[in-house]
Tab-separated table of N, CA and C in Angstrom:
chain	number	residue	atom	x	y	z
A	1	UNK	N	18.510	83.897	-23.244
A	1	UNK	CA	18.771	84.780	-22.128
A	1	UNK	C	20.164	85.365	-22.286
A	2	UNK	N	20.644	86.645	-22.232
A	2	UNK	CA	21.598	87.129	-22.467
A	2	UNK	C	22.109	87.095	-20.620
A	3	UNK	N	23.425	87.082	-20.343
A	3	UNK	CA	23.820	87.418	-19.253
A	3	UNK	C	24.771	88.539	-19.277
A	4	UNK	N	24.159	89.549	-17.996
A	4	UNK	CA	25.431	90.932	-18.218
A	4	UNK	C	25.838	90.338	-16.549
A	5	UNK	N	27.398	90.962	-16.969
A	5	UNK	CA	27.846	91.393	-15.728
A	5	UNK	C	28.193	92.404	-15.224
A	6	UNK	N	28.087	92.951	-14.413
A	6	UNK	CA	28.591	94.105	-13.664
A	6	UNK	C	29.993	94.382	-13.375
A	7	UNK	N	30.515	93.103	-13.420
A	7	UNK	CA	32.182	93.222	-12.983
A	7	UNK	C	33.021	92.753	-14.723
A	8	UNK	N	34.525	93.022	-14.637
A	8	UNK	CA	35.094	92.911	-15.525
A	8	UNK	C	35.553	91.392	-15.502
A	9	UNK	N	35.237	90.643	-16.793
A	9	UNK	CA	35.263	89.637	-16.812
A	9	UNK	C	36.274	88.745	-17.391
A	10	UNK	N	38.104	89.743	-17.436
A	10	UNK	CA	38.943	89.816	-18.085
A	10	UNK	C	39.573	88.521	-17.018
A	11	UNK	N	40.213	87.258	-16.902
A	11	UNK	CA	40.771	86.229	-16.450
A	11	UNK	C	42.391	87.093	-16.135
A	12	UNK	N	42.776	86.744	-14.874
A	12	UNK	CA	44.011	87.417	-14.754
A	12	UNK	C	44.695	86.660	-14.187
A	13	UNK	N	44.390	85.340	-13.403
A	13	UNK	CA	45.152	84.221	-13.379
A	13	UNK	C	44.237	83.049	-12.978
A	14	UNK	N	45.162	81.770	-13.305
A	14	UNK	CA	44.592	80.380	-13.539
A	14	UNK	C	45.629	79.602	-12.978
A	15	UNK	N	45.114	78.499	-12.098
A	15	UNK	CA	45.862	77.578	-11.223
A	15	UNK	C	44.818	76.089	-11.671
A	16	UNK	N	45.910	75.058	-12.060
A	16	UNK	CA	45.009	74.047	-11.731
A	16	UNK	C	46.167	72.871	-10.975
A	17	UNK	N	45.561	71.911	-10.399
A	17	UNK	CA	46.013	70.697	-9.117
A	17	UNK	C	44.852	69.774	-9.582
A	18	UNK	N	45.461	68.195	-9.200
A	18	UNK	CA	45.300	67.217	-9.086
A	18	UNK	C	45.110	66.621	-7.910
A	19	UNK	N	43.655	65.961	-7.631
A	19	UNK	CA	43.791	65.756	-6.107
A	19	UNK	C	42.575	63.807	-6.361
A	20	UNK	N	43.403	63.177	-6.164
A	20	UNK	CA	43.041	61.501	-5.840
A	20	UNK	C	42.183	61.069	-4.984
A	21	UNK	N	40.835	60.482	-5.069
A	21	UNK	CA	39.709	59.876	-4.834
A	21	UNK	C	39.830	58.524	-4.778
A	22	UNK	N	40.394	58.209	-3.858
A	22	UNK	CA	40.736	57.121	-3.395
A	22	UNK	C	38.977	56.201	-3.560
A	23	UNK	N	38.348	54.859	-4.292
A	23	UNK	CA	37.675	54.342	-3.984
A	23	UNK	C	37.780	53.267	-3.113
A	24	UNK	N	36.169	53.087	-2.643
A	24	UNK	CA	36.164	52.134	-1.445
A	24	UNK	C	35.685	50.702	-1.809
A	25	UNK	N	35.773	50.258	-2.838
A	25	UNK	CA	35.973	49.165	-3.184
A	25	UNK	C	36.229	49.104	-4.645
A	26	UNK	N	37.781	47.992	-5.082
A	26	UNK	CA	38.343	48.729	-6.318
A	26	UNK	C	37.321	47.594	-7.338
A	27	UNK	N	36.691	48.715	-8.747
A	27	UNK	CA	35.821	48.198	-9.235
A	27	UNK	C	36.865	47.549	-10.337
A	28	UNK	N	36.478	46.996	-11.162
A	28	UNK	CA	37.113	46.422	-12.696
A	28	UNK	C	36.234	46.295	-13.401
A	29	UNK	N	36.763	46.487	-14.904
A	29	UNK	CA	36.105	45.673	-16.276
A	29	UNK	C	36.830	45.047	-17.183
A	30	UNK	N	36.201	44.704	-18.289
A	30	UNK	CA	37.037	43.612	-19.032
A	30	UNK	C	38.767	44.455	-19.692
A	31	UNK	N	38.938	46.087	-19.087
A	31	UNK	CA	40.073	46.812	-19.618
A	31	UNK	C	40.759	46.837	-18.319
A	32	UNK	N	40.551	47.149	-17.343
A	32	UNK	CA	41.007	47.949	-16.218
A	32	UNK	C	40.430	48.013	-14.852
A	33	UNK	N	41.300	48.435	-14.022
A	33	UNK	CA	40.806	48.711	-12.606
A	33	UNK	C	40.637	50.161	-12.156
A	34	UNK	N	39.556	50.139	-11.562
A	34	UNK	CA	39.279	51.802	-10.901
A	34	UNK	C	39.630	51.388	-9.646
A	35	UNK	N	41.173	51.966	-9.660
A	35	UNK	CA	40.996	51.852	-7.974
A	35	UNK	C	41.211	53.533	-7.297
A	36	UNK	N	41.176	54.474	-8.396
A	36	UNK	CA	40.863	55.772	-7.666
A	36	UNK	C	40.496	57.219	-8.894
A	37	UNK	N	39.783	58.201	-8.265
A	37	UNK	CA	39.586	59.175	-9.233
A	37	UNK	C	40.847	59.979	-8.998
A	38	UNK	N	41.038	60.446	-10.759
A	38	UNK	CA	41.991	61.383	-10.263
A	38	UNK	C	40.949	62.921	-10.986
A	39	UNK	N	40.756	63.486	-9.740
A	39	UNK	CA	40.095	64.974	-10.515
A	39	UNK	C	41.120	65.894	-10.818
A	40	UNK	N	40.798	66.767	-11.381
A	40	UNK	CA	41.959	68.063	-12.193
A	40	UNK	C	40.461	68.987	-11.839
A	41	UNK	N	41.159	70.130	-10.687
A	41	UNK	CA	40.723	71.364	-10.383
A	41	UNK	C	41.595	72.335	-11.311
A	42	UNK	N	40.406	73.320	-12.117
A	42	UNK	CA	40.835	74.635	-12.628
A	42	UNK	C	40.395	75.528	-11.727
A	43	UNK	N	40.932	76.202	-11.360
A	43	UNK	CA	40.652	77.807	-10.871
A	43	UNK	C	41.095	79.066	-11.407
A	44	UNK	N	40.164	79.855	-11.391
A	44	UNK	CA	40.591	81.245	-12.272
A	44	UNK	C	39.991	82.283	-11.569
A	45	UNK	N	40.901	83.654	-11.861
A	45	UNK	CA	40.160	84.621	-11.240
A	45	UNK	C	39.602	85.645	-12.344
A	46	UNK	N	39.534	86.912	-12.099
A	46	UNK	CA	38.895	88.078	-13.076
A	46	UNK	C	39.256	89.244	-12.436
A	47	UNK	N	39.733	90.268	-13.425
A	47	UNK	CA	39.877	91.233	-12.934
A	47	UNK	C	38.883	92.052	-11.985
A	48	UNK	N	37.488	91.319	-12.341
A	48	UNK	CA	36.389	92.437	-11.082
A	48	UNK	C	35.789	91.303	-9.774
A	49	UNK	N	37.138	90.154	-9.553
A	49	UNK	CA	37.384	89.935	-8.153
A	49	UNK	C	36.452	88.672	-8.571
A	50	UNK	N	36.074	87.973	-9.569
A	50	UNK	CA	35.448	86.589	-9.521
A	50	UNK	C	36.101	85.549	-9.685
A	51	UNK	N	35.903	84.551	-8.473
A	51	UNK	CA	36.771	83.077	-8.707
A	51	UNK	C	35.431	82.285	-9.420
A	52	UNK	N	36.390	81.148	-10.454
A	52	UNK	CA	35.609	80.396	-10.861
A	52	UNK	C	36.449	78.653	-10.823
A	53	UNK	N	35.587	78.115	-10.735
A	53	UNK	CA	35.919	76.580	-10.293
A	53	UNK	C	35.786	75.430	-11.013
A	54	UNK	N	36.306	74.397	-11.802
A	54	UNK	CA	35.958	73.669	-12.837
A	54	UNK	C	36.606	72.458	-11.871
A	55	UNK	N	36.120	71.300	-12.972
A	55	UNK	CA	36.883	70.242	-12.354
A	55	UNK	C	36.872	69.032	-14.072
A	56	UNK	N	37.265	68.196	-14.008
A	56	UNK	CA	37.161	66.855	-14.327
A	56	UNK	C	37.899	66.059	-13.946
A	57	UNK	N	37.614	64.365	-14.778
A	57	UNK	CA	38.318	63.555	-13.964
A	57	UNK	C	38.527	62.033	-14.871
A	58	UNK	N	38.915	61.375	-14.446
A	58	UNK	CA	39.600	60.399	-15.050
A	58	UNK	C	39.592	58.880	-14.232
A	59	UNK	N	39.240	58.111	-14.547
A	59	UNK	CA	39.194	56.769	-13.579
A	59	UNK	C	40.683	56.350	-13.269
A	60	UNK	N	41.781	56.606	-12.681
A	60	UNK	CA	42.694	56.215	-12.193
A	60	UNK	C	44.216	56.399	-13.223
A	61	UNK	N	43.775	56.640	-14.804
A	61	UNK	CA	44.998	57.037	-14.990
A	61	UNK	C	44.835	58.501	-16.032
A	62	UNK	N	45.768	58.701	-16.388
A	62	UNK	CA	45.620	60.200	-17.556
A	62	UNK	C	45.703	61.728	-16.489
A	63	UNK	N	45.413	61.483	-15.049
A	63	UNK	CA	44.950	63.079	-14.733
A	63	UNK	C	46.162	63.757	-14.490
A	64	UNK	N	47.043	62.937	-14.462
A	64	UNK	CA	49.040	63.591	-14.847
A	64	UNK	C	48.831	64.219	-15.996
A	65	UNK	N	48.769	63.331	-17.349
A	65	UNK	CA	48.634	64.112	-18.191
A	65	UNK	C	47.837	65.361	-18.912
A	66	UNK	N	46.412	64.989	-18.089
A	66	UNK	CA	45.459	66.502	-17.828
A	66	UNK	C	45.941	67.638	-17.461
A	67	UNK	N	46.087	67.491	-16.388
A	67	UNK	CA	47.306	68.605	-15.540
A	67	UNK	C	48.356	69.696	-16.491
A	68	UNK	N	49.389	68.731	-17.135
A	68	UNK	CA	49.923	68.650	-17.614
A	68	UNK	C	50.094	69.360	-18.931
A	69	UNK	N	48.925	69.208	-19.773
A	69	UNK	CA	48.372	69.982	-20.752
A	69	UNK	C	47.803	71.528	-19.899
A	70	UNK	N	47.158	71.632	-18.997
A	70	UNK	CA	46.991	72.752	-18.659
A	70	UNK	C	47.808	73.575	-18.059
A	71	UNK	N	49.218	72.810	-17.284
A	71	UNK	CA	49.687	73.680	-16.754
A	71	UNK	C	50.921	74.644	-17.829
A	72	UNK	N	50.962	73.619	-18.863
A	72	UNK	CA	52.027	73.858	-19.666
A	72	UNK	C	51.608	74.771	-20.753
A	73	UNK	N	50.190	74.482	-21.352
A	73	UNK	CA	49.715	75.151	-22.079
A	73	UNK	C	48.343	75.963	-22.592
A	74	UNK	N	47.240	75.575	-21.555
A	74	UNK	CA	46.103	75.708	-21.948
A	74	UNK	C	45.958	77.126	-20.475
A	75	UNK	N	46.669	77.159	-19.918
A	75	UNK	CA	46.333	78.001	-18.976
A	75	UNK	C	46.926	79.245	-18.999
A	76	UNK	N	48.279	79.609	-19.557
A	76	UNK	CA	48.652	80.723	-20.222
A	76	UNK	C	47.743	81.227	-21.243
A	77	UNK	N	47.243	80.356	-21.798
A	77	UNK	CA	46.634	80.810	-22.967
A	77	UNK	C	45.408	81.711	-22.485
A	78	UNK	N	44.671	81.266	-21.260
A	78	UNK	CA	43.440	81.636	-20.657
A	78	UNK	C	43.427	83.277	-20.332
A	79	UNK	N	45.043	83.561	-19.753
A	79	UNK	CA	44.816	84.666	-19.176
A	79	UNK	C	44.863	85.816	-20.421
A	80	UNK	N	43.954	86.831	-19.753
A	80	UNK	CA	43.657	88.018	-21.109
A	80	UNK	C	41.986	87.918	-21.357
A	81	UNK	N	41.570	86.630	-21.383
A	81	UNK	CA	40.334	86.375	-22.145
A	81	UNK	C	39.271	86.227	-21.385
A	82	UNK	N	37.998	86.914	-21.282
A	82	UNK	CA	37.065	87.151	-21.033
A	82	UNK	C	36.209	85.813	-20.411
A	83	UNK	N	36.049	86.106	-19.376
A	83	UNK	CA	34.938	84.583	-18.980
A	83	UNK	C	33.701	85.129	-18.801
A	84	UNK	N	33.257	86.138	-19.593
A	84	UNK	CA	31.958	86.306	-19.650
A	84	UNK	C	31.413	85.843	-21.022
A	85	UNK	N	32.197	85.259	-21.894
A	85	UNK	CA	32.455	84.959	-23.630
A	85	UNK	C	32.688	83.369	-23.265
A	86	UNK	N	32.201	82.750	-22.819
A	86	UNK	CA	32.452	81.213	-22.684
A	86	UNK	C	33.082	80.470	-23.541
A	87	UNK	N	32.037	80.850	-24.954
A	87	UNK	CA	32.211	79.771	-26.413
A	87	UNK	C	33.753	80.796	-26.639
A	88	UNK	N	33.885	81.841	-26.564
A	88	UNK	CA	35.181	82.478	-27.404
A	88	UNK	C	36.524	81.957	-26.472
A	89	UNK	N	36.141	81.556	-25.469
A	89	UNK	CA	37.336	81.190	-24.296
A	89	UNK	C	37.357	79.683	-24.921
A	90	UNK	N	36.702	79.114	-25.001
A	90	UNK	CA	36.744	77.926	-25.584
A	90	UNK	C	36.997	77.499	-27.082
A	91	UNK	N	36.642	78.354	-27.576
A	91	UNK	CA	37.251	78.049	-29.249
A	91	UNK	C	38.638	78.693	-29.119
A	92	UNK	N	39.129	79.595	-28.495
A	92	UNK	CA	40.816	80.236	-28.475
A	92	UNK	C	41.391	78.557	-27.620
A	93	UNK	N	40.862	77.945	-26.982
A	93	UNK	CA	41.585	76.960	-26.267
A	93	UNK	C	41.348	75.939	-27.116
A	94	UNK	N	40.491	75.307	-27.851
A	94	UNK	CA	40.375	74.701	-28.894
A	94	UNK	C	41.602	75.130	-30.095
A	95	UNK	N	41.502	76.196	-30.216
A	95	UNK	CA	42.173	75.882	-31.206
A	95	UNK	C	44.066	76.172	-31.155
A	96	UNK	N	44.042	76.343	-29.621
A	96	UNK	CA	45.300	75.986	-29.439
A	96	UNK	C	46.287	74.409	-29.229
A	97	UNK	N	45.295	73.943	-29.108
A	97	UNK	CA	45.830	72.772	-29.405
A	97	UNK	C	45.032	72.237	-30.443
A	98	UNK	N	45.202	72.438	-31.177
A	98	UNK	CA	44.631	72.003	-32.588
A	98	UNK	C	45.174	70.210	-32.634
A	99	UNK	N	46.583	70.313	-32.577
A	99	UNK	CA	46.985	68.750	-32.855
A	99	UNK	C	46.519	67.941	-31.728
A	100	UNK	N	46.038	68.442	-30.814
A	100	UNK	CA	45.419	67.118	-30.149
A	100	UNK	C	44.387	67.170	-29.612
A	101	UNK	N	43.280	68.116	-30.523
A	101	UNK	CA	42.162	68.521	-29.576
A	101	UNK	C	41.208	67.071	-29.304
A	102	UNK	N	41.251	66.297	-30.727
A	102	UNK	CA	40.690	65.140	-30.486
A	102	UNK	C	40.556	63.813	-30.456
A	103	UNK	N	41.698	63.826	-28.850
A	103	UNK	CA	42.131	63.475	-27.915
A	103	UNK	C	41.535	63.501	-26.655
A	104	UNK	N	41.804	62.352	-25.824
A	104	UNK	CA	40.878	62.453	-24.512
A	104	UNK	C	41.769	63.844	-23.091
A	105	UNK	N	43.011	63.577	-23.299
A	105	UNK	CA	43.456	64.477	-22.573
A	105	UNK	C	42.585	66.022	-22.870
A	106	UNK	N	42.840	66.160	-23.944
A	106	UNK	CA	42.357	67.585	-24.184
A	106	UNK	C	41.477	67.781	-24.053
A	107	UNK	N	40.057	67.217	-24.193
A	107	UNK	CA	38.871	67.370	-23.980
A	107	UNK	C	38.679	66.899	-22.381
A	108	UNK	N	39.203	66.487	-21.856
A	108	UNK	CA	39.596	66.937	-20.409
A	108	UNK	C	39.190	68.107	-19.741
A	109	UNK	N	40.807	67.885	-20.592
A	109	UNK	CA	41.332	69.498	-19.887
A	109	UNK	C	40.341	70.558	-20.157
A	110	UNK	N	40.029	70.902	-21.490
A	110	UNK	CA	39.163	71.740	-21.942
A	110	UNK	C	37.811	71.454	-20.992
A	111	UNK	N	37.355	70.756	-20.492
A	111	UNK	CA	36.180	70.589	-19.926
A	111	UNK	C	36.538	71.110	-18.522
A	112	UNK	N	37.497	70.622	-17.873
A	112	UNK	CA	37.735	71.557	-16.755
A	112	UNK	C	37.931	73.186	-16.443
A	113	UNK	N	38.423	73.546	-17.646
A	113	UNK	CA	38.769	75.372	-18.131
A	113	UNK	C	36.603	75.590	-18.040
A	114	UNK	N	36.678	74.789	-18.959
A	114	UNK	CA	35.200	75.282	-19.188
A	114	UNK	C	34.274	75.649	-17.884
A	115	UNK	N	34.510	74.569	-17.213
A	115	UNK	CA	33.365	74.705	-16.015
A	115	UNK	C	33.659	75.916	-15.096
A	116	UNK	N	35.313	75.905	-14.930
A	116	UNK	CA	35.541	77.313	-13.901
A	116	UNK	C	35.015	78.426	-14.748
A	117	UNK	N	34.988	78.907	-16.383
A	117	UNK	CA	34.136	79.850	-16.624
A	117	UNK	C	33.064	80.096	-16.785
A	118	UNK	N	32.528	78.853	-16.847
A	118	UNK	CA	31.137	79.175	-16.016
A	118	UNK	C	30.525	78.955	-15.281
A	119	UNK	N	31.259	78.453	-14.042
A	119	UNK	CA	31.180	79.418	-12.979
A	119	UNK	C	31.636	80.613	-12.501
A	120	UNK	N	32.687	81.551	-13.314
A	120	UNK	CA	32.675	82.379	-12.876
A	120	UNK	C	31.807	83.492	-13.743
A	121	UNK	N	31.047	82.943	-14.606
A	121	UNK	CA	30.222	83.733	-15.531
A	121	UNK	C	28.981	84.256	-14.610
A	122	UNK	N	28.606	82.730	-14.390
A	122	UNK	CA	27.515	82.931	-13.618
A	122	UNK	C	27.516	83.414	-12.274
A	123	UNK	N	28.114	83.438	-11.424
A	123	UNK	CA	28.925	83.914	-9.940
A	123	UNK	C	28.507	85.257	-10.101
A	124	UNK	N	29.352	86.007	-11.573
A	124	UNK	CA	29.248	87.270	-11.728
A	124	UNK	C	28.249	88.029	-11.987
A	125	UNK	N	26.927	86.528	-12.945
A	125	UNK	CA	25.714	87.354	-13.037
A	125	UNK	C	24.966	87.530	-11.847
A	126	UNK	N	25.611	86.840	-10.833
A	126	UNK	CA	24.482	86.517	-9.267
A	126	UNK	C	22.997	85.513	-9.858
A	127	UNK	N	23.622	84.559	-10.782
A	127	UNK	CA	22.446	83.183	-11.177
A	127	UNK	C	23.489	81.747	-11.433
A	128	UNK	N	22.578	81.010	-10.948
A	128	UNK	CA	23.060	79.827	-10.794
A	128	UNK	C	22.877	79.228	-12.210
A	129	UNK	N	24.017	77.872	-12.549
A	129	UNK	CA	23.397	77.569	-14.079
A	129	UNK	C	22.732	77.173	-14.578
A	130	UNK	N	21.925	76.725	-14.029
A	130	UNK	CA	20.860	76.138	-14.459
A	130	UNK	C	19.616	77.268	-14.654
A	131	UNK	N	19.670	78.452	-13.713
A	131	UNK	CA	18.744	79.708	-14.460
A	131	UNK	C	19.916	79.869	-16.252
A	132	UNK	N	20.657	79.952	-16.148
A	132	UNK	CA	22.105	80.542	-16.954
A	132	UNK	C	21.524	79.799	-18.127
A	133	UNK	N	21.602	78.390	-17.931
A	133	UNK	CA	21.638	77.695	-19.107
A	133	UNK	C	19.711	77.728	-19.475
A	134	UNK	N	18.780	78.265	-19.050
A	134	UNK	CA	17.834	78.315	-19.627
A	134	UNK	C	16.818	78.110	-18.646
A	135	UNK	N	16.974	77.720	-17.362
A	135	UNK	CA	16.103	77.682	-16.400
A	135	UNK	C	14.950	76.354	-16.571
A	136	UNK	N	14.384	76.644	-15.694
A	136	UNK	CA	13.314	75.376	-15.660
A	136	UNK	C	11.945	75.759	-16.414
A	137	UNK	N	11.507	75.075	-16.885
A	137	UNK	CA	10.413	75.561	-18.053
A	137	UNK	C	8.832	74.307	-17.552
A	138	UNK	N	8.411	75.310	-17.450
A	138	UNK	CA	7.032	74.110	-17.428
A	138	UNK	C	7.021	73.126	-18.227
A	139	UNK	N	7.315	73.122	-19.447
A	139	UNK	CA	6.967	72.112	-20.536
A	139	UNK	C	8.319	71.910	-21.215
A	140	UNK	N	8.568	71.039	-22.162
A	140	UNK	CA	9.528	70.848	-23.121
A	140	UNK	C	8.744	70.881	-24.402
A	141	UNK	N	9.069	71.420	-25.417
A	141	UNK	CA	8.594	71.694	-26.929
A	141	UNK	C	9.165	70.167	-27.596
A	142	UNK	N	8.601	69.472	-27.859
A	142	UNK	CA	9.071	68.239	-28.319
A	142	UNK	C	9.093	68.153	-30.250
A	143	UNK	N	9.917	67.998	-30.613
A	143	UNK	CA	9.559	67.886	-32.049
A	143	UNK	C	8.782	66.594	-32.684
A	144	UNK	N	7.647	67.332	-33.336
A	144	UNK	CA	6.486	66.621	-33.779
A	144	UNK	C	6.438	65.719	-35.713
A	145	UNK	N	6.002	65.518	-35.879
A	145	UNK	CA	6.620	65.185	-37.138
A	145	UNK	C	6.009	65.618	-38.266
A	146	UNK	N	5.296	66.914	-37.862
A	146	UNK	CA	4.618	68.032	-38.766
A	146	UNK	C	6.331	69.164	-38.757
A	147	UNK	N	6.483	69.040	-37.877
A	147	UNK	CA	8.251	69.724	-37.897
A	147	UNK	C	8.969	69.099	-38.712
A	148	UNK	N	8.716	67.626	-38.858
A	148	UNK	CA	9.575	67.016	-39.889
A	148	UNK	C	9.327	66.959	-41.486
A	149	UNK	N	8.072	68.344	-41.608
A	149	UNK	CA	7.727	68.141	-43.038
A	149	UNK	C	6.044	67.236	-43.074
A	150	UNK	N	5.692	66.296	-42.310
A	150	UNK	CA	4.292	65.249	-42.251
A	150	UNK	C	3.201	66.095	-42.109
A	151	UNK	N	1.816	65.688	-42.115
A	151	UNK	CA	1.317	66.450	-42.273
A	151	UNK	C	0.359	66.481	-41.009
A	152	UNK	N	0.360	65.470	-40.023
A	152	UNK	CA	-0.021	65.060	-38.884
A	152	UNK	C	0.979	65.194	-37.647
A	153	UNK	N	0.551	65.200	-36.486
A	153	UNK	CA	1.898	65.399	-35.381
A	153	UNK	C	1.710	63.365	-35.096
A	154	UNK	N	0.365	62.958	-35.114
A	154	UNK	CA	0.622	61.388	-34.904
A	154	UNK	C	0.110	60.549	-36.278
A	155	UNK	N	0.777	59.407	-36.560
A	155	UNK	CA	0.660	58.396	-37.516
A	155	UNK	C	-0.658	57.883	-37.305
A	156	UNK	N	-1.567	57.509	-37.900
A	156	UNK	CA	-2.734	56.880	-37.702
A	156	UNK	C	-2.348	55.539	-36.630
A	157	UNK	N	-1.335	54.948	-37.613
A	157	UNK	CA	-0.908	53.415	-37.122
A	157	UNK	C	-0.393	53.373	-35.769
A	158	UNK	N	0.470	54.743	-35.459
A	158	UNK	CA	0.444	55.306	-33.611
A	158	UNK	C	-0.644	55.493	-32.689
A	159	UNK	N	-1.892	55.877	-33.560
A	159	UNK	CA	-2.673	56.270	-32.820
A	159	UNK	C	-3.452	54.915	-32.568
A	160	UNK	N	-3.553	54.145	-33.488
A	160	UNK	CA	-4.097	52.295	-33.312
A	160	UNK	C	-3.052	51.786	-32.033
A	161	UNK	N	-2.200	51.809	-32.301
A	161	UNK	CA	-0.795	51.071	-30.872
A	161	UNK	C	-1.680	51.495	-29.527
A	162	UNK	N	-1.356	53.337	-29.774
A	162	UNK	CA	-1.990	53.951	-28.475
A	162	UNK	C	-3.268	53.536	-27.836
A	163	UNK	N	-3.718	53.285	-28.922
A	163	UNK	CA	-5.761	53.153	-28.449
A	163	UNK	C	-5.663	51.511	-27.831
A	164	UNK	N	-4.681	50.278	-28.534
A	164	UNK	CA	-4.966	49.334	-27.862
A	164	UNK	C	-4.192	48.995	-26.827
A	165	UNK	N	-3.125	50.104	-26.575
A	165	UNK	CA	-2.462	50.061	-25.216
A	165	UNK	C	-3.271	50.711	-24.477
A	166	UNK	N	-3.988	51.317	-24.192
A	166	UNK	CA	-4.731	51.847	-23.349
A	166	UNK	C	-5.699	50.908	-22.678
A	167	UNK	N	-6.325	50.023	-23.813
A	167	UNK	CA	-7.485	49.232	-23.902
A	167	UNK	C	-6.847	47.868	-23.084
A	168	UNK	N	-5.546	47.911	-23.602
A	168	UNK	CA	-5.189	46.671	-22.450
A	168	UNK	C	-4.927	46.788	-21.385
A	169	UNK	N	-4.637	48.019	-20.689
A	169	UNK	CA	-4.100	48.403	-19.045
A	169	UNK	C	-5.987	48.710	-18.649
A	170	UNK	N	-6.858	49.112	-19.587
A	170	UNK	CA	-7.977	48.920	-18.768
A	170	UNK	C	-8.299	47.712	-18.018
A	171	UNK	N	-8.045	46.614	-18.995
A	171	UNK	CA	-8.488	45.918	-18.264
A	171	UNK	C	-9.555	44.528	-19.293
């Protein structure tokens, strides 16, 4: 599905904040305690008047340093660039931080940039993402193992399993 927009999809400014999710009972594991979320809101606008909204988050520590990376560097970088081009907004932010893309901060951060553009991709097409990303489909195409080169979609020896699982829920 191609998406057009009608409006200009040029990013002309980007704000992101940190805002704490206090939990209601503090969980632990054998590393650490969750005793609150910290989310990192991106927001961005577009020159043809679209806000878009991202978020991620972090179990109680790092969302300083999320922030941090975006406010210093991943968010200058944003403005200029098209949020109707998702993957190209995202490989220019990828590859601005090259030295630490893989890193948890950055893939963060990058995940929060991401979501405000698409939402403001989709905002702009007037479809929600889930039409965006491909919509709901009656069926799923499952790969068969005649796709894998075989010359059957089932194994004989599958089709024996199948026949005496059946035969045993009869009864």
């Amino acid at each position: 599905m191609t998406l057009t927009s009608p409006t200009d999809g040029t990013i002309v400014s980007a704000e992101a904040w940190i805002s704490d999710l206090e939990v209601e009972t503090v969980r632990t594991d054998a590393v650490q305690s969750f005793l609150k979320q910290e989310t990192i809101f991106v927001r961005l606008r577009t020159a043809g008047g679209v806000e878009g909204i991202g978020y991620s988050y972090t179990i109680g520590t790092g969302g300083a340093a999320v922030l941090s990376l975006l406010r210093e560097t991943l968010l200058d970088v944003l403005i200029g660039l098209d949020a109707n081009r998702p993957e190209d907004v995202w490989r220019t932010l990828f590859s601005s931080t090259r030295a630490t893309t893989v890193g948890l901060i950055t893939s963060l951060a990058l995940a929060a940039v991401d979501t405000a553009v698409w939402d403001a991709r989709c905002k702009a097409a007037g479809l929600p993402l889930w039409v965006a990303a491909g919509g709901a489909q009656p069926g799923i195409p499952s790969t068969t193992r005649r796709a894998a080169g075989c010359t059957s979609g089932r194994t004989s020896s599958s089709r024996k399993r199948s026949s005496r699982r059946r035969a045993a829920w009869a009864g």
